[in-house]
MMTF fields as JSON, N, C-alpha, C and O atoms, coordinates in Angstrom:
{
  "mmtfVersion": "1.0.0",
  "mmtfProducer": "UNKNOWN",
  "numBonds": 551,
  "numAtoms": 552,
  "numGroups": 138,
  "numChains": 1,
  "numModels": 1,
  "chainsPerModel": [1],
  "groupsPerChain": [138],
  "chainIdList": ["A"],
  "bondAtomList": [4, 2, 8, 6, 12, 10, 16, 14, 20, 18, 24, 22, 28, 26, 32, 30, 36, 34, 40, 38, 44, 42, 48, 46, 52, 50, 56, 54, 60, 58, 64, 62, 68, 66, 72, 70, 76, 74, 80, 78, 84, 82, 88, 86, 92, 90, 96, 94, 100, 98, 104, 102, 108, 106, 112, 110, 116, 114, 120, 118, 124, 122, 128, 126, 132, 130, 136, 134, 140, 138, 144, 142, 148, 146, 152, 150, 156, 154, 160, 158, 164, 162, 168, 166, 172, 170, 176, 174, 180, 178, 184, 182, 188, 186, 192, 190, 196, 194, 200, 198, 204, 202, 208, 206, 212, 210, 216, 214, 220, 218, 224, 222, 228, 226, 232, 230, 236, 234, 240, 238, 244, 242, 248, 246, 252, 250, 256, 254, 260, 258, 264, 262, 268, 266, 272, 270, 276, 274, 280, 278, 284, 282, 288, 286, 292, 290, 296, 294, 300, 298, 304, 302, 308, 306, 312, 310, 316, 314, 320, 318, 324, 322, 328, 326, 332, 330, 336, 334, 340, 338, 344, 342, 348, 346, 352, 350, 356, 354, 360, 358, 364, 362, 368, 366, 372, 370, 376, 374, 380, 378, 384, 382, 388, 386, 392, 390, 396, 394, 400, 398, 404, 402, 408, 406, 412, 410, 416, 414, 420, 418, 424, 422, 428, 426, 432, 430, 436, 434, 440, 438, 444, 442, 448, 446, 452, 450, 456, 454, 460, 458, 464, 462, 468, 466, 472, 470, 476, 474, 480, 478, 484, 482, 488, 486, 492, 490, 496, 494, 500, 498, 504, 502, 508, 506, 512, 510, 516, 514, 520, 518, 524, 522, 528, 526, 532, 530, 536, 534, 540, 538, 544, 542, 548, 546],
  "bondOrderList": [1, 1, 1, 1, 1, 1, 1, 1, 1, 1, 1, 1, 1, 1, 1, 1, 1, 1, 1, 1, 1, 1, 1, 1, 1, 1, 1, 1, 1, 1, 1, 1, 1, 1, 1, 1, 1, 1, 1, 1, 1, 1, 1, 1, 1, 1, 1, 1, 1, 1, 1, 1, 1, 1, 1, 1, 1, 1, 1, 1, 1, 1, 1, 1, 1, 1, 1, 1, 1, 1, 1, 1, 1, 1, 1, 1, 1, 1, 1, 1, 1, 1, 1, 1, 1, 1, 1, 1, 1, 1, 1, 1, 1, 1, 1, 1, 1, 1, 1, 1, 1, 1, 1, 1, 1, 1, 1, 1, 1, 1, 1, 1, 1, 1, 1, 1, 1, 1, 1, 1, 1, 1, 1, 1, 1, 1, 1, 1, 1, 1, 1, 1, 1, 1, 1, 1, 1],
  "groupList": [{"groupName": "UNK", "atomNameList": ["N", "CA", "C", "O"], "elementList": ["N", "C", "C", "O"], "formalChargeList": [0, 0, 0, 0], "bondAtomList": [1, 0, 2, 1, 3, 2], "bondOrderList": [1, 1, 2], "singleLetterCode": "X", "chemCompType": "L-PEPTIDE LINKING"}],
  "groupTypeList": [0, 0, 0, 0, 0, 0, 0, 0, 0, 0, 0, 0, 0, 0, 0, 0, 0, 0, 0, 0, 0, 0, 0, 0, 0, 0, 0, 0, 0, 0, 0, 0, 0, 0, 0, 0, 0, 0, 0, 0, 0, 0, 0, 0, 0, 0, 0, 0, 0, 0, 0, 0, 0, 0, 0, 0, 0, 0, 0, 0, 0, 0, 0, 0, 0, 0, 0, 0, 0, 0, 0, 0, 0, 0, 0, 0, 0, 0, 0, 0, 0, 0, 0, 0, 0, 0, 0, 0, 0, 0, 0, 0, 0, 0, 0, 0, 0, 0, 0, 0, 0, 0, 0, 0, 0, 0, 0, 0, 0, 0, 0, 0, 0, 0, 0, 0, 0, 0, 0, 0, 0, 0, 0, 0, 0, 0, 0, 0, 0, 0, 0, 0, 0, 0, 0, 0, 0, 0],
  "groupIdList": [1, 2, 3, 4, 5, 6, 7, 8, 9, 10, 11, 12, 13, 14, 15, 16, 17, 18, 19, 20, 21, 22, 23, 24, 25, 26, 27, 28, 29, 30, 31, 32, 33, 34, 35, 36, 37, 38, 39, 40, 41, 42, 43, 44, 45, 46, 47, 48, 49, 50, 51, 52, 53, 54, 55, 56, 57, 58, 59, 60, 61, 62, 63, 64, 65, 66, 67, 68, 69, 70, 71, 72, 73, 74, 75, 76, 77, 78, 79, 80, 81, 82, 83, 84, 85, 86, 87, 88, 89, 90, 91, 92, 93, 94, 95, 96, 97, 98, 99, 100, 101, 102, 103, 104, 105, 106, 107, 108, 109, 110, 111, 112, 113, 114, 115, 116, 117, 118, 119, 120, 121, 122, 123, 124, 125, 126, 127, 128, 129, 130, 131, 132, 133, 134, 135, 136, 137, 138],
  "secStructList": [7, 6, 2, 2, 2, 2, 6, 6, 7, 7, 7, 7, 6, 6, 1, 6, 6, 6, 6, 2, 2, 2, 2, 2, 2, 2, 2, 6, 6, 6, 7, 7, 7, 7, 7, 7, 6, 6, 7, 7, 7, 7, 7, 7, 7, 7, 1, 1, 6, 6, 1, 6, 6, 6, 6, 6, 6, 6, 6, 2, 2, 2, 2, 2, 2, 2, 2, 6, 6, 6, 6, 7, 7, 7, 2, 2, 2, 2, 2, 2, 2, 2, 6, 6, 2, 2, 2, 2, 2, 2, 2, 2, 2, 2, 2, 6, 6, 1, 1, 1, 6, 6, 6, 6, 7, 4, 4, 4, 6, 6, 6, 1, 1, 1, 4, 4, 4, 6, 6, 6, 2, 2, 2, 2, 2, 2, 2, 2, 2, 2, 2, 2, 2, 2, 2, 2, 7, 7],
  "xCoordList": [-1.716, -3.551, -4.047, -3.448, -5.157, -6.188, -5.505, -5.245, -5.501, -4.478, -2.956, -2.753, -2.318, -1.076, -1.613, -1.214, -2.985, -3.652, -4.259, -3.32, -5.087, -5.21, -4.097, -3.952, -3.039, -2.29, -1.229, -0.536, -1.74, -0.251, -1.04, -0.504, -3.156, -3.739, -3.864, -3.41, -5.049, -5.28, -4.858, -3.786, -4.567, -4.904, -5.818, -7.022, -3.962, -4.99, -4.821, -3.956, -5.887, -6.039, -6.494, -7.102, -6.39, -6.73, -5.504, -5.618, -4.404, -3.173, -2.144, -2.245, -1.66, -1.601, -0.007, 0.416, 0.715, 1.662, 1.54, 2.393, 0.222, -1.288, -0.254, 0.784, 0.08, 0.96, 1.939, 2.117, 3.354, 4.205, 4.288, 5.056, 3.287, 2.874, 2.621, 3.168, 1.769, 1.2, 2.554, 2.622, 3.499, 4.851, 5.779, 5.95, 6.167, 6.43, 6.005, 6.654, 4.653, 4.296, 4.111, 3.652, 4.891, 4.641, 5.435, 5.587, 6.182, 8.219, 8.409, 9.291, 7.354, 8.31, 7.258, 7.683, 6.879, 5.793, 6.974, 6.373, 7.745, 8.449, 8.566, 9.431, 7.443, 7.266, 8.197, 8.712, 8.664, 9.167, 9.361, 10.533, 9.234, 8.81, 9.263, 10.313, 8.624, 10.167, 9.203, 8.148, 9.689, 9.511, 8.464, 7.758, 8.471, 6.99, 7.544, 6.434, 8.302, 8.681, 6.743, 5.972, 6.605, 5.646, 4.688, 3.881, 4.166, 3.03, 3.294, 4.317, 1.531, 1.711, 0.842, -0.298, 1.44, 0.481, -0.139, 0.666, -1.759, -1.886, -2.313, -3.543, -1.613, -2.252, -2.629, -2.47, -3.365, -4.806, -4.306, -5.194, -2.872, -3.587, -3.287, -3.393, -2.954, -3.514, -3.447, -2.331, -4.591, -3.911, -2.843, -2.073, -3.196, -1.54, -0.341, -0.395, 0.899, 1.977, 2.086, 2.436, 1.447, 1.126, 0.213, -0.074, -0.549, -1.172, -0.773, -0.766, -0.022, 0.493, 1.819, 2.607, 2.804, 3.55, 2.763, 3.099, 2.12, 0.929, 0.942, 1.268, 0.688, -0.354, 0.99, 0.52, 2.791, 3.43, 3.855, 4.038, 3.976, 4.502, 3.189, 2.744, 3.013, 1.928, 1.414, 0.666, 1.78, 2.472, 3.898, 4.162, 5.017, 6.205, 5.901, 6.538, 5.335, 5.052, 4.409, 4.806, 3.016, 2.406, 3.631, 3.825, 4.148, 5.517, 6.804, 7.629, 6.88, 7.603, 6.819, 7.456, 5.579, 5.221, 4.918, 5.017, 4.531, 4.82, 5.76, 5.636, 6.681, 8.108, 8.599, 9.378, 7.874, 8.452, 7.245, 7.132, 6.623, 5.521, 6.004, 5.915, 6.479, 6.447, 8.679, 9.356, 8.857, 10.976, 11.308, 11.541, 11.318, 11.891, 13.166, 13.993, 13.623, 14.912, 15.539, 14.966, 16.852, 17.98, 17.522, 17.682, 17.063, 18.227, 18.645, 18.153, 20.046, 20.429, 20.489, 20.846, 19.852, 18.814, 18.299, 17.912, 17.605, 16.858, 17.522, 17.136, 18.659, 19.844, 20.603, 21.201, 20.924, 21.528, 20.95, 21.379, 19.318, 18.426, 18.605, 19.074, 18.431, 18.378, 19.51, 18.972, 21.03, 22.367, 22.309, 23.381, 21.386, 21.21, 20.562, 20.472, 19.473, 18.609, 18.228, 17.208, 19.538, 19.995, 20.069, 19.451, 20.746, 20.824, 19.662, 19.355, 18.744, 17.462, 16.945, 16.95, 16.207, 14.838, 16.139, 15.929, 17.385, 17.773, 18.311, 18.784, 18.53, 18.825, 17.216, 17.074, 16.055, 15.016, 14.808, 14.928, 14.485, 14.207, 15.392, 15.044, 17.123, 17.621, 16.335, 15.569, 16.205, 16.079, 14.564, 14.36, 13.891, 12.388, 13.029, 12.289, 14.24, 14.663, 15.615, 16.724, 15.787, 15.987, 14.938, 15.155, 13.268, 12.443, 11.586, 10.624, 11.812, 11.304, 12.299, 11.666, 13.427, 13.663, 13.522, 13.66, 13.107, 13.19, 11.689, 11.291, 10.823, 9.774, 9.139, 8.079, 10.3, 10.532, 9.703, 8.555, 10.601, 9.177, 10.188, 9.888, 11.8, 13.476, 12.256, 12.531, 11.525, 11.689, 10.057, 9.29, 9.734, 8.772, 9.523, 8.724, 10.427, 10.943, 11.331, 10.996, 12.556, 12.699, 12.331, 13.017, 11.071, 9.862, 9.747, 9.929, 9.35, 8.508, 9.964, 9.922, 10.856, 12.475, 12.226, 12.421, 11.805, 12.028, 10.578, 10.906, 9.243, 7.941, 9.224, 10.295, 9.167, 10.275, 10.689, 10.195, 11.579, 12.602, 12.241, 12.76, 11.103, 10.195, 9.32, 9.862, 8.749, 7.783, 8.351, 7.766, 10.327, 10.604, 11.491, 12.019, 11.403, 11.802, 11.07, 11.365, 9.794, 8.697, 8.576, 8.401, 8.781, 8.091, 9.435, 9.157, 11.072, 11.525, 11.09, 11.089, 10.529, 10.317, 9.139, 9.438, 8.731, 7.446, 8.452, 9.049, 8.38, 9.218, 10.122, 10.125, 10.93, 12.234, 11.702, 12.235, 10.145, 10.272, 9.477, 9.27, 9.19, 8.955, 10.328, 10.681, 10.916, 12.08, 12.838, 13.498, 12.593, 13.286, 12.915, 13.812, 11.302, 10.745, 11.41, 12.328, 11.286, 11.591, 13.523, 13.974, 13.928, 15.935, 15.262, 14.991, 14.984, 14.659, 13.981, 14.533, 12.898, 12.326, 11.084, 10.943, 10.31, 9.262, 7.184, 6.222],
  "yCoordList": [-80.439, -79.819, -80.78, -81.404, -80.969, -81.818, -83.507, -84.681, -82.25, -82.597, -83.686, -84.897, -82.798, -84.027, -85.312, -86.422, -84.865, -86.781, -86.831, -87.291, -86.655, -87.693, -88.423, -89.406, -87.757, -88.474, -90.081, -90.954, -89.626, -89.787, -91.324, -92.416, -90.655, -91.972, -90.815, -89.681, -91.974, -91.248, -90.955, -91.032, -90.643, -89.694, -90.997, -91.146, -92.295, -93.286, -92.502, -92.678, -91.733, -91.299, -91.948, -91.471, -94.05, -94.507, -95.412, -96.222, -94.787, -94.708, -93.949, -92.746, -94.088, -92.769, -91.944, -90.816, -93.213, -92.565, -92.225, -92.541, -91.485, -92.037, -90.95, -91.582, -89.819, -88.996, -88.984, -88.571, -89.206, -90.09, -91.041, -91.078, -91.702, -92.934, -92.038, -92.128, -91.041, -89.937, -88.844, -88.296, -88.897, -87.902, -89.304, -89.605, -89.867, -91.655, -91.208, -91.103, -90.977, -91.322, -89.998, -89.831, -89.465, -88.081, -87.7, -87.423, -87.687, -88.306, -89.296, -89.266, -90.255, -91.2, -90.315, -90.645, -90.007, -89.667, -88.467, -88.033, -87.894, -87.173, -85.995, -85.221, -85.599, -84.409, -84.102, -84.925, -82.68, -82.593, -82.527, -82.884, -82.32, -82.436, -81.273, -81.618, -79.832, -78.722, -78.749, -79.384, -77.933, -77.449, -76.215, -76.073, -75.874, -74.724, -73.451, -73.048, -72.911, -72.634, -71.665, -71.636, -71.326, -69.96, -70.848, -70.426, -72.431, -73.233, -73.551, -73.842, -73.383, -73.845, -74.897, -74.699, -76.285, -77.259, -77.215, -77.03, -77.441, -77.564, -78.385, -78.411, -79.35, -81.208, -80.519, -79.397, -81.715, -81.677, -82.594, -83.439, -83.093, -84.138, -84.758, -83.888, -86.08, -86.254, -85.64, -85.241, -85.482, -85.653, -85.413, -84.525, -86.759, -87.346, -87.476, -88.704, -87.229, -87.807, -88.992, -88.873, -90.959, -91.487, -91.7, -92.848, -90.436, -91.434, -91.285, -92.007, -89.21, -88.578, -89.591, -89.329, -90.829, -91.102, -92.53, -92.595, -93.264, -94.23, -93.852, -94.709, -92.636, -92.832, -92.085, -91.999, -91.668, -92.129, -93.287, -93.692, -93.813, -95.445, -95.662, -95.597, -95.811, -96.451, -96.222, -97.007, -94.799, -93.969, -94.758, -95.581, -94.52, -94.708, -96.662, -96.97, -97.379, -98.876, -99.099, -99.799, -98.215, -98.112, -96.954, -97.273, -95.883, -96.047, -97.125, -97.008, -97.8, -98.748, -100.319, -100.938, -100.639, -101.182, -100.78, -101.53, -99.696, -98.128, -99.42, -100.436, -98.546, -98.673, -100.186, -100.683, -100.686, -102.443, -103.088, -104.245, -102.14, -102.783, -102.235, -102.745, -101.114, -100.123, -99.788, -99.496, -100.06, -99.55, -100.181, -99.823, -101.757, -102.571, -102.778, -103.184, -102.443, -102.306, -104.022, -105.048, -103.848, -105.196, -105.695, -104.939, -106.793, -106.664, -105.448, -104.641, -105.865, -105.06, -103.612, -103.161, -103.387, -101.791, -101.818, -100.822, -103.57, -102.685, -103.113, -102.599, -104.196, -103.653, -102.846, -102.998, -102.02, -100.469, -99.867, -99.145, -100.282, -98.577, -99.238, -98.438, -100.698, -101.793, -100.446, -99.41, -100.478, -99.865, -98.397, -97.793, -97.85, -96.466, -96.077, -94.851, -97.195, -96.514, -95.598, -94.956, -95.718, -95.068, -93.403, -92.546, -93.07, -91.314, -90.677, -89.497, -91.939, -91.236, -90.285, -89.128, -91.067, -89.572, -87.998, -86.855, -88.532, -86.419, -85.888, -84.822, -87.167, -86.227, -85.65, -84.48, -86.613, -86.395, -85.132, -84.488, -84.564, -83.634, -82.465, -81.304, -83.193, -81.508, -81.053, -80.178, -82.191, -82.552, -81.081, -80.145, -81.331, -80.415, -79.447, -78.531, -79.373, -77.086, -77.282, -77.304, -77.385, -76.671, -76.801, -76.487, -77.523, -76.549, -75.712, -75.517, -75.059, -74.294, -73.133, -72.112, -73.077, -72.18, -71.551, -70.339, -72.229, -71.52, -70.805, -69.862, -71.798, -70.708, -69.873, -69.356, -70.108, -68.529, -69.267, -68.967, -70.633, -71.208, -71.763, -72.452, -70.918, -71.843, -71.396, -71.71, -70.995, -70.283, -71.217, -70.758, -72.136, -72.674, -73.636, -74.545, -74.173, -75.436, -76.576, -77.697, -75.066, -74.763, -75.356, -76.139, -75.1, -74.969, -76.33, -76.69, -77.082, -77.809, -79.745, -80.862, -78.758, -79.615, -81.541, -82.75, -80.574, -82.304, -83.239, -84.157, -82.982, -83.318, -83.427, -83.897, -83.114, -83.544, -84.827, -85.728, -84.804, -85.212, -87.206, -88.232, -87.16, -88.379, -88.603, -89.491, -88.304, -88.582, -89.185, -89.946, -88.418, -88.319, -90.221, -90.99, -90.375, -91.726, -93.135, -94.324, -92.213, -93.924, -94.296, -95.35, -92.778, -93.443, -94.657, -95.5, -94.213, -94.845, -96.125, -96.909, -96.076, -97.842, -98.498, -99.014, -98.46, -98.449, -98.884, -99.881, -97.946, -98.694, -99.75, -100.406, -100.167, -100.676, -102.268, -103.345, -101.527, -103.55, -104.097, -105.266, -102.997, -103.434, -104.449, -105.616, -102.963, -103.835, -105.012, -105.988, -104.687, -105.677, -107.389, -108.229, -107.687, -108.678, -108.479, -109.282, -107.623, -107.566, -108.513, -109.441, -108.12, -108.433, -110.107, -110.77, -110.807, -112.204, -112.338, -113.366, -112.16, -112.321, -113.091, -114.304, -112.39, -112.919, -112.703, -113.121],
  "zCoordList": [-24.229, -24.774, -25.435, -26.311, -25.073, -26.097, -26.915, -26.652, -28.278, -29.16, -28.669, -28.762, -28.263, -27.059, -26.721, -27.073, -25.676, -24.558, -26.046, -26.696, -26.737, -28.385, -28.253, -27.526, -29.214, -29.33, -28.918, -29.442, -27.681, -26.305, -25.453, -25.264, -24.891, -24.324, -23.522, -23.372, -22.88, -21.322, -20.406, -21.007, -19.381, -17.635, -16.925, -16.717, -16.536, -15.86, -14.137, -13.279, -14.146, -12.879, -12.218, -11.26, -12.499, -11.113, -10.034, -9.114, -10.709, -10.036, -9.208, -9.447, -8.757, -7.986, -8.712, -8.456, -9.852, -10.543, -12.262, -13.091, -12.552, -13.887, -13.646, -13.842, -13.371, -14.262, -14.298, -15.444, -13.682, -14.432, -15.747, -16.708, -15.401, -16.88, -17.794, -18.893, -17.509, -18.743, -19.529, -20.629, -18.327, -19.165, -19.314, -20.495, -18.721, -19.902, -21.353, -22.394, -21.04, -22.405, -24.122, -25.252, -23.025, -23.877, -24.523, -25.713, -23.319, -23.754, -24.88, -25.737, -24.724, -25.643, -27.483, -28.59, -27.447, -28.152, -28.419, -29.402, -28.367, -28.834, -28.363, -28.773, -27.142, -26.352, -25.641, -24.885, -25.747, -23.93, -23.002, -23.124, -21.705, -21.184, -19.948, -19.406, -19.336, -18.43, -17.429, -17.439, -16.467, -15.505, -15.691, -16.689, -15.247, -15.428, -13.955, -13.606, -13.282, -11.715, -11.754, -10.794, -12.499, -11.666, -11.579, -10.75, -12.243, -11.214, -10.006, -9.387, -9.625, -7.72, -8.025, -8.447, -7.787, -7.449, -5.461, -4.548, -5.214, -3.966, -3.333, -3.28, -2.621, -1.858, -1.014, -0.534, -0.869, 0.544, 1.321, 1.437, 2.259, 1.972, 3.677, 4.541, 4.134, 5.268, 6.699, 7.032, 7.717, 9.104, 10.064, 10.432, 10.322, 10.524, 10.657, 10.73, 10.77, 10.654, 9.581, 8.407, 10.708, 10.326, 9.549, 9.21, 9.027, 7.462, 6.404, 5.407, 6.843, 5.0, 5.593, 4.684, 6.744, 6.121, 5.283, 4.1, 5.583, 4.818, 3.9, 3.079, 3.364, 2.753, 0.812, -0.322, 1.269, 0.764, 0.1, -1.048, 1.713, 1.127, 0.315, -0.831, 0.957, -1.082, -2.038, -2.621, -2.507, -4.337, -4.176, -5.052, -2.906, -3.669, -4.246, -5.253, -3.848, -4.208, -5.424, -6.355, -5.309, -6.884, -8.178, -9.351, -7.606, -8.905, -8.979, -9.885, -8.333, -8.044, -8.973, -9.825, -8.606, -9.689, -10.724, -11.694, -10.847, -12.383, -13.277, -13.96, -12.707, -13.295, -13.521, -14.335, -12.535, -12.905, -14.106, -14.512, -14.384, -15.386, -16.962, -18.078, -16.526, -18.028, -18.516, -19.502, -17.242, -17.751, -18.766, -19.92, -17.944, -18.739, -18.339, -19.155, -16.574, -16.017, -16.05, -15.684, -16.606, -15.993, -14.324, -13.366, -14.227, -12.931, -12.008, -11.219, -12.679, -12.326, -11.21, -10.123, -12.446, -11.837, -11.354, -10.743, -11.117, -9.673, -8.249, -7.199, -8.301, -7.295, -7.171, -6.106, -7.71, -8.14, -7.349, -6.448, -7.81, -6.718, -5.605, -4.795, -4.933, -3.538, -3.12, -2.727, -3.209, -2.944, -3.153, -3.169, -3.288, -3.304, -2.696, -2.629, -1.65, -0.829, 0.027, 0.277, 0.499, 1.51, 0.912, 1.543, -0.158, -0.163, -0.703, -0.537, -1.67, -2.289, -1.957, -2.375, -0.72, -0.223, -0.117, -0.523, 0.554, -0.097, -0.379, 0.015, -2.091, -3.081, -3.552, -3.908, -3.505, -3.258, -3.226, -4.269, -2.138, -0.609, -1.723, -1.935, -2.476, -3.244, -3.869, -3.467, -5.448, -6.451, -6.164, -6.937, -5.045, -4.834, -4.083, -3.725, -3.721, -3.177, -4.58, -4.046, -5.539, -6.399, -7.547, -8.717, -6.84, -7.71, -7.469, -8.211, -6.344, -4.731, -5.388, -5.658, -5.64, -5.981, -6.625, -6.458, -7.878, -9.39, -9.397, -10.081, -8.128, -8.624, -6.875, -6.521, -6.293, -5.503, -4.64, -4.315, -4.152, -3.171, -1.709, -0.734, -2.235, -0.853, 0.39, 1.548, 0.24, 2.496, 2.704, 3.55, 2.134, 2.501, 2.012, 2.241, 1.517, 0.833, 2.253, 2.636, 2.833, 4.246, 5.076, 5.732, 5.25, 6.262, 6.886, 8.05, 5.659, 5.811, 5.121, 4.607, 5.687, 5.533, 6.795, 6.918, 7.203, 7.561, 6.73, 5.977, 6.894, 6.492, 5.115, 5.497, 3.935, 3.273, 3.098, 2.421, 3.734, 3.685, 4.609, 4.169, 6.078, 6.056, 4.454, 3.797, 4.125, 3.243, 1.944, 1.173, 1.794, 0.573, 1.125, 0.321, 2.137, 3.189, 3.088, 2.971, 3.214, 3.24, 1.388, 0.777, 0.918, -0.415, -1.418, -2.271, -0.772, -0.934, -1.186, -2.135, 0.549, 0.965, -0.109, -1.186, 0.046, -1.221, -2.101, -2.508, -2.176, -3.968, -3.903, -4.944, -3.003, -3.036, -2.191, -1.925, -1.963, -1.627, -3.268, -3.592, -3.993, -5.332, -5.644, -5.472, -6.31, -6.762, -5.755, -6.11, -4.775, -3.426, -4.462, -4.529, -5.276, -5.784, -6.779, -6.939, -7.597, -9.053, -8.691, -9.363, -7.984, -8.294, -7.714, -8.716, -6.542, -6.264, -7.085, -7.476, -8.029, -8.823, -8.284, -8.44, -7.721, -6.872, -7.686, -7.041]
}
């Protein structure tokens, strides 16, 4: 609602991760966030696999920068992220599958599974680059 946005501040649309940042502020203000299975968001992505993966890598990097700027992770948490990196794309893909099932879109999720996994891998690699710099103190 407009009242909620007035209390939590604007959506930072210039960032790829602006929606995450807004969600974090809303939750910090005491309003719960929930998954709405009837909502459907359609994204129009790049025409080639290479451009899609590049976009996902950039989004992961932007999210990692936002996370490191706002979440105040201790150094060990960045190391934990890096240690879990091989499993994270699979975990993200499974989470997307749960959301797809809740929204009655499991068939579409299954049909796009390889692209999703590749996109989540690119995202995690982009984010990992930021977390590595945070861990080593660059």
